[in-house]
Amino acid sequence: MMLALLLLFFCLISSTSGATRNASSRPTVVHVGAIFTFDSTIGSVAKVAIDAAEDDVNSDPSVLRGTRLQIIMRDTNCSGFLGMMEALQFMETDTVAIVGPQCTTIAHVISHVSNELHVPLLSFSATDPTLNALEYPYFVRTTQSDLFQMAAIAEIVDYYQWSQVIAVYVDDDHGRNGVAALGDKLAERRCKISYKAQVSPGATRSDVTDLLVKVALMESRVIVVHSNQEYGPMILSVAHYLEMMTNGYVWITTDWLSSLLDSRGPLASSTMETMQGVLTLRQHTADSKKKRDFISRWRNLIGKENIGDFRLNSYGLYAYDTVWMLAKALDAFFDDGGIISFSDDKSLHDAQGGTLHLEAMSIFDGGQLLLDKVRKSNFSGITGLLRFDSDGNLVHPAFDIINVIGTGSRTVGFWSNYSGLSIVSPDTLYSKPLNVSPGSDRIYSVIWPGETTTKPRGWVFPNNGKELKIGVPDRVSYKEFVSKSPTTGTVKGYCIDVFTAAVNLLPYAVPFKLIPFGNGHANPSYFELTNMVATGAFDAAVGDIAIVTNRTKIVDFTQPYIESGLVIVAPIRKHKSNAWAFLQPFTLEMWCVTGLSFLVIGAAVWILEHRINDEFRGPPRQQIVTVFWFSFSTLFFAHRENTVSTLGRVVLIIWLFVVLIIQSSYTASLTSILTVQQLSSPIKGIDSLIASDELIGFQVGSFAENYMVEELSIPRSRLKALGSPEEYAEALELGPENGGVAAIVDERAYVELFLSTNCKFAIIGSEFTKSGWGFVFPRDSPLAVDMSTAILTLSENGDLQRIHDKWFTRAACISETDEIDSERLHLSSFWGLFLICGMSCFLALLIYFIIMIRQFVQLPPPDDQGPSSDQQTPRSSRRLQKFLSFVDDKVEDAKNRSKRGQMEKPTNNVNADIESYD
């Protein structure tokens, strides 16, 4: 029994030793692999940086504490096959991690192997954004992803208001995936890649020349080069040879150029001449004492390696930090109880007896724990803070924006995922609140290709001899706007003249051909015309095309060159003022209340004043007259009676203020009634039109039909299509009772032209939509922007108004003399007032003369004893003279004469006469 137990124990030991090898809690040496291209710009710098980091880690007793890090480097020699083979060889040597690979192509392949064998890959240069932690969990990118680099380029393009770019890239995983990310970031800012120019791996200078010749024939002048140090300089050299590094071009490169300039610069003058004015990006690394100390050590480090003279670039800094990140992760791995042990992968055993010896590769048992420690890294290296976000990317991605000029380059700005474009270093902005205002996006002045500081337009009209096919509506009504001549077939009109004038202002030639659209018998569908521009059947559309929402969803419009919202046209009846127009400002109730108020105020003042004010005392008859006179004289502020009581004065002041308001309101209303021509229509506006059940007319082809149906919910059965101004007039005159329409809804531009010769109709209410006419171009067309600028120029210099006057200035139905005459006031508006005034004067004089005659008749007969001459005068004449003298005398004089008569002739008759005379 004891022997059997011993045999079982030894079997278990043997089994365990076969499945797990090299187990150790904290070994003396930890093996790490590194694969990259030694003689490349990135690889040569990375080799020195990795060696330096290995020495620094091993010389620091606080890191691995007794364990030595051994990094074995393999040269892939720019070969994807060699890179894969060398990575697989590392898997046979119990390697716990691999620093690299440098190339994206190799990274894609060996990431699958790392996933299987649990060996973390820490790449300091594979920037392909598709190498993500979800698909490749054991791939750790210790540098910035191209996703952020492309976001920076997209923001630069948007900052300078360019809408299209051409992408030139090497057709491999790195190039394709990077340009795909660029397209996504541009789309977020409503920009796009108009053309992708692929440079095939292994392409010659002749191949690149043929490719750039095609690029030169295209309209976009913003070119983004996403390449590597092998093809990038060749692309710029060929572009310089083809004179594509001149004024008007924009060249933006990814960080391959900044790495080349940082490591190999200054380059030869002939090479620098090929890249003048180019913008490039550089991975931003924070300025720190660690970084400055490492840079000061660099010359000694490359002297120790004896591999030539080159400088440090950002990838070398990240390679150095990558080794430190791995060392700190290993230290945390050991502290957490991790051991270096490997197990056989049964799925790799070659059952067919092949010679690949795949069974030699083993699974790193602690791979998941080490990966977790790497992902949880959080320390400050020479590049700055090294910490990963939830997506596996380093936090605080940022780039320097470099302008190549002269024999070197200069930094013109920064981009960070935190603050966007700025002239302030991202390290400074991280400590401040986020400012996303438009003014915070700034870049220093850039010297562009051609040695100019003026921002390039970013595109030109392609010089390939192709004419623009421009669709023009073939109208059958309102031909003043646009129409085709039946004899010559040429297109003319107001819209065509505006378009031609705008094209002539462009700084480049635009060949175009106007193509009529429509059958010539009815106005065409404008939505169909704009849809043909969206689908590419037409390159543009010119005409009386309204800018409405459903059209702007599929095409771009220029700046409106004429305002034209929807209005209502209906028959009108003119109101003429009459003799009693002065009564119209107030209603009957208002007149009654106003008159009663005068009487009430007069009575109130009399009550408050009659006991203390002599002017309000006397016989009842006199006081009634005083009340009436005082009340109505306040209408003209002409009352003579003084108020002495405080309450009376308060009432009077308030009443005078009320009288002032009433008088001013009456004056204003009467002025409006007498001077403004009044029109009437049963339709008062769009609301009353919708509420009615009567037919509504619209122009064939106009957007008004769909607008009324979709936006105003008017049944389509109530709408009637009309094709010409003559049909407009006929339908309005007939009215809805006789087969016509109650009103017409159309755009103001057409309506104004219609009303210039039809004065029996008018616009009712105001515009209920605000729109205009513009020229149609495909989405994101840069020509639309330049045409908008040209239209604004036409508006500012007065040419737009002159074109309008050329086509639409005509004799209106109301002459200028009639308009002036309609503003004058006629006797017919006032004869009622003159009649009242005349009648009152006549009645007053009649009553006066009746009283005078009555008093004169009561006088005694005249004294006949007089001069002989008076005896000879007829009696009737003497009687008339005496009456006139009686009327002319003042009452006081008559009283004085009577008194003298009484003294001279104290007779009863004379006294009676005088009393009668009084």
Tab-separated table of C-alpha atoms in Angstrom, residues 700 721-732 741 744 754:
chain	number	residue	atom	x	y	z
A	700	VAL	CA	-48.172	75.355	-60.348
A	721	ALA	CA	-53.618	75.085	-59.213
A	722	LEU	CA	-53.230	78.224	-61.349
A	723	GLY	CA	-50.633	78.645	-64.042
A	724	SER	CA	-50.438	82.307	-65.048
A	725	PRO	CA	-51.211	85.868	-63.856
A	726	GLU	CA	-54.229	85.892	-66.155
A	727	GLU	CA	-55.608	82.820	-64.405
A	728	TYR	CA	-54.911	84.536	-61.087
A	729	ALA	CA	-57.014	87.565	-62.027
A	730	GLU	CA	-59.823	85.515	-63.525
A	731	ALA	CA	-60.085	83.184	-60.521
A	732	LEU	CA	-60.104	86.082	-58.041
A	741	VAL	CA	-60.988	81.219	-55.526
A	744	ILE	CA	-54.248	83.049	-53.696
A	754	PHE	CA	-48.869	90.453	-60.476
